[in-house]
XYZ file of C-alpha atoms in Angstrom:
272
model
C -0.140 -0.896 -0.208
C 1.662 3.340 -1.031
C 2.012 6.296 1.650
C 0.067 9.061 -0.183
C 1.274 11.879 2.251
C 1.352 15.496 2.078
C 3.222 16.340 5.230
C 5.836 13.770 5.687
C 7.485 11.661 3.794
C 8.150 7.612 4.685
C 10.541 5.474 3.624
C 9.510 1.680 4.087
C 12.521 -0.595 5.675
C 10.772 -3.909 4.735
C 8.002 -5.718 2.797
C 6.294 -6.434 6.802
C 6.927 -3.668 9.771
C 9.170 -0.485 9.750
C 9.276 3.250 7.941
C 11.621 6.072 8.489
C 9.844 9.371 8.572
C 11.548 12.715 7.051
C 10.731 16.443 6.078
C 9.464 16.688 10.158
C 11.123 18.153 13.074
C 9.872 17.496 16.096
C 12.014 19.629 18.796
C 8.732 22.283 17.064
C 5.051 21.615 17.116
C 3.526 20.070 15.190
C -0.093 20.551 12.792
C -2.784 18.898 12.891
C -1.737 17.179 9.621
C 1.621 15.938 10.680
C 0.066 14.518 13.597
C -2.905 12.477 11.488
C -0.638 11.397 8.789
C 2.246 10.463 12.049
C -0.416 8.410 13.354
C -1.386 7.100 9.544
C 2.275 6.103 9.171
C 2.729 4.668 12.845
C -0.336 2.213 11.819
C 0.807 1.052 8.317
C 3.960 0.621 9.301
C 3.612 -0.478 13.208
C 6.906 1.215 13.793
C 8.440 4.428 12.582
C 11.974 5.653 12.855
C 13.458 9.392 12.910
C 16.804 10.806 12.203
C 18.536 13.768 13.213
C 16.106 15.097 16.209
C 18.279 16.657 19.025
C 14.902 16.275 21.821
C 14.431 17.217 24.696
C 12.711 15.471 27.542
C 9.832 17.935 26.600
C 9.665 17.318 23.163
C 10.030 13.539 23.780
C 6.789 13.658 26.273
C 5.273 16.111 23.756
C 5.344 13.861 20.326
C 3.899 11.389 22.184
C 1.129 12.586 24.004
C -0.189 13.099 20.548
C -1.024 9.455 20.705
C -2.139 9.034 24.354
C -1.374 9.477 28.121
C 2.145 8.545 28.831
C 2.871 5.926 31.670
C 5.184 4.923 34.140
C 7.106 1.035 34.111
C 5.357 -1.725 36.157
C 8.462 -2.969 36.687
C 10.250 -3.453 40.465
C 13.395 -3.974 39.309
C 14.954 -2.453 36.089
C 18.276 -2.479 34.725
C 16.996 1.167 32.916
C 16.660 4.138 35.628
C 14.376 6.494 36.714
C 15.633 10.140 34.799
C 15.413 13.186 36.031
C 11.675 12.975 35.176
C 9.143 11.001 36.254
C 7.964 9.851 32.510
C 11.079 9.680 31.022
C 13.232 6.028 31.611
C 17.197 6.401 31.365
C 18.409 3.088 28.275
C 22.065 3.757 29.504
C 25.078 1.071 28.755
C 28.715 1.825 28.915
C 32.017 -0.359 30.111
C 30.710 -1.222 32.977
C 27.002 -3.023 32.078
C 27.103 -6.090 32.955
C 23.057 -6.542 30.515
C 21.351 -4.537 28.749
C 17.475 -4.644 28.451
C 15.737 -6.569 26.286
C 17.828 -9.294 24.439
C 14.731 -11.258 23.825
C 12.167 -10.904 21.493
C 9.673 -9.354 23.622
C 6.523 -6.902 23.853
C 7.050 -4.300 26.460
C 5.895 -5.292 29.652
C 3.077 -7.595 28.595
C 2.436 -8.935 32.389
C 0.672 -5.619 33.063
C -3.339 -5.578 33.416
C -2.912 -3.014 30.394
C -0.196 -3.306 28.734
C 1.370 -0.286 27.376
C 0.253 1.377 24.088
C 3.827 2.236 22.663
C 6.840 3.011 23.153
C 9.458 5.874 21.967
C 13.195 5.651 22.413
C 15.446 8.376 21.461
C 19.134 7.111 21.249
C 21.895 10.620 21.586
C 24.653 8.440 21.652
C 25.476 5.226 20.192
C 28.264 3.319 19.124
C 31.813 4.246 17.137
C 31.659 1.663 15.121
C 27.903 0.326 14.311
C 26.167 -1.799 17.068
C 23.706 -2.319 19.474
C 20.443 -2.447 16.637
C 17.592 -3.369 17.459
C 15.074 -5.797 15.560
C 11.196 -5.905 15.688
C 8.585 -8.213 14.366
C 5.094 -8.127 12.962
C 3.177 -10.389 14.819
C -0.384 -9.435 12.196
C 2.432 -10.911 9.911
C 3.524 -14.258 12.430
C -0.411 -14.568 12.848
C -1.676 -13.862 9.082
C 1.626 -16.937 7.938
C -0.189 -19.513 10.694
C -1.780 -22.495 8.703
C -5.850 -22.451 9.637
C -5.239 -25.533 12.055
C -2.806 -23.749 14.112
C -5.169 -20.885 14.012
C -8.463 -22.850 15.258
C -6.087 -24.511 17.498
C -4.333 -21.163 19.641
C -8.253 -19.433 19.134
C -9.734 -19.067 22.318
C -6.571 -20.138 24.286
C -5.013 -17.426 26.930
C -1.722 -17.669 28.190
C -0.006 -15.924 32.056
C 2.635 -13.364 31.743
C 4.382 -13.499 34.397
C 6.779 -10.199 35.228
C 8.210 -11.527 37.862
C 10.246 -13.592 35.286
C 12.265 -10.036 34.142
C 11.675 -7.600 37.021
C 10.799 -9.339 40.153
C 8.549 -9.889 42.937
C 6.110 -7.441 42.983
C 5.766 -6.821 39.349
C 2.626 -7.595 37.158
C 1.017 -11.133 36.386
C -1.083 -10.872 33.791
C -3.869 -13.190 31.891
C -4.327 -12.792 28.479
C -5.617 -14.163 25.061
C -2.542 -15.790 23.046
C -4.683 -14.180 19.787
C -5.537 -10.496 20.149
C -7.220 -8.088 18.050
C -5.707 -4.761 17.438
C -8.075 -2.221 19.254
C -7.874 0.136 15.761
C -7.124 -1.641 12.629
C -9.021 -4.930 14.029
C -6.438 -7.455 12.633
C -4.961 -10.159 14.428
C -2.080 -10.293 16.399
C 0.071 -13.109 18.148
C 0.514 -12.312 22.090
C 3.194 -14.363 23.608
C 6.552 -13.492 24.231
C 9.720 -15.260 25.586
C 10.277 -13.210 28.444
C 7.246 -12.534 30.002
C 5.469 -15.457 28.846
C 5.465 -18.668 31.574
C 2.936 -20.767 29.853
C -0.736 -21.278 28.249
C -3.208 -21.992 30.407
C -6.049 -23.850 29.257
C -3.634 -27.499 28.173
C -0.779 -29.384 29.823
C 2.601 -27.404 31.024
C 3.893 -30.337 28.407
C 1.826 -29.268 25.449
C 2.395 -25.383 26.557
C 5.308 -25.554 26.209
C 5.753 -27.553 23.269
C 3.405 -24.930 21.052
C 4.864 -21.608 23.287
C 8.419 -22.911 21.701
C 7.089 -23.279 18.414
C 5.152 -19.783 18.357
C 8.604 -17.958 19.547
C 10.748 -19.467 16.864
C 7.880 -18.258 14.130
C 7.356 -14.818 15.690
C 11.238 -14.360 15.264
C 11.441 -15.605 11.684
C 13.283 -13.028 9.815
C 10.713 -13.477 6.905
C 8.653 -10.547 8.964
C 11.464 -8.895 11.075
C 12.512 -5.453 10.754
C 16.469 -4.060 11.722
C 17.320 -0.449 12.645
C 20.265 0.998 13.089
C 20.753 3.535 14.976
C 22.935 6.728 14.377
C 23.158 9.416 16.720
C 20.205 11.905 17.806
C 17.365 8.709 15.979
C 14.352 7.603 17.315
C 11.836 4.067 17.256
C 8.389 4.894 18.164
C 6.626 0.835 17.877
C 3.020 -0.196 18.847
C 2.952 -2.776 22.123
C -0.177 -4.134 20.726
C 1.599 -5.802 17.263
C 5.137 -5.743 16.983
C 7.652 -7.335 19.890
C 11.209 -6.198 19.788
C 14.858 -7.680 20.874
C 18.390 -4.927 21.394
C 21.188 -6.835 19.937
C 24.095 -5.933 22.766
C 27.363 -6.466 20.498
C 28.944 -2.693 20.829
C 30.306 -3.579 24.799
C 32.469 -1.459 26.098
C 31.237 1.481 23.750
C 28.396 3.373 24.518
C 24.389 3.405 23.993
C 22.808 5.970 25.910
C 19.555 7.249 25.174
C 15.831 8.432 26.796
C 12.402 6.322 26.628
C 8.618 7.585 27.283
C 5.486 4.955 27.114
C 1.718 5.582 26.324
C -0.579 3.902 29.406
C -3.357 1.253 26.760
C -6.463 1.542 26.125
C -7.474 -1.087 27.370
C -6.709 -4.876 28.442
C -5.609 -6.781 25.418
C -9.443 -8.775 23.279
C -9.417 -11.863 21.699
C -9.385 -12.003 18.434
């Protein structure tokens, strides 16, 4: 589908997911047309990228707020840390780091009763020779590629998403449908991920383990993923309801540093 937009440019970076947005300055207030077209690009491409945007916390919050209410991380013990603004988290890694956030494909905080709608990451500092890419995967394309028999099997199943596995005691544990429907596009999505999904509830743990192993491998096939190479002052803004993502830690001891905000979900995931 062609992007017939007037105020911004859109360049797809893969057939199923991801597009770079141009002809826009996120340090300035956005027009109604720009906001409308950003929404269109966001829902069409699932994750949108911006380059050469030297934004402040206030800029990041302002832009993200065009898509909904900003929220806070639900994890109790996290690798990312608070910043000097309560709605902005710091994602900083250097020679002292022993691990980073998000090294497995996942959807952010799917353990929450109402998971985040979206996340926006701004990296102001990146490794000098590449590295630190982020991979994104389309859960639309992953669902569409399932066999009809598998779609029928998964219909009506639910899974437990256990936040204590990643963020420790006190983090939410929630139950969501294995197949959900996106509240805006209406498309069906596979909604399980390696980090948070502990088991499918309606079958034995042995059967659950086998099915989840298949789904994890299926969801992360290269055929429906893209890989974003960061440059200084670039931004990735992704829809947590229909994507998974994974950070690649191949740059130690170099620095990758930035800030992230997240948007509150509009409601609990609904079965597809």
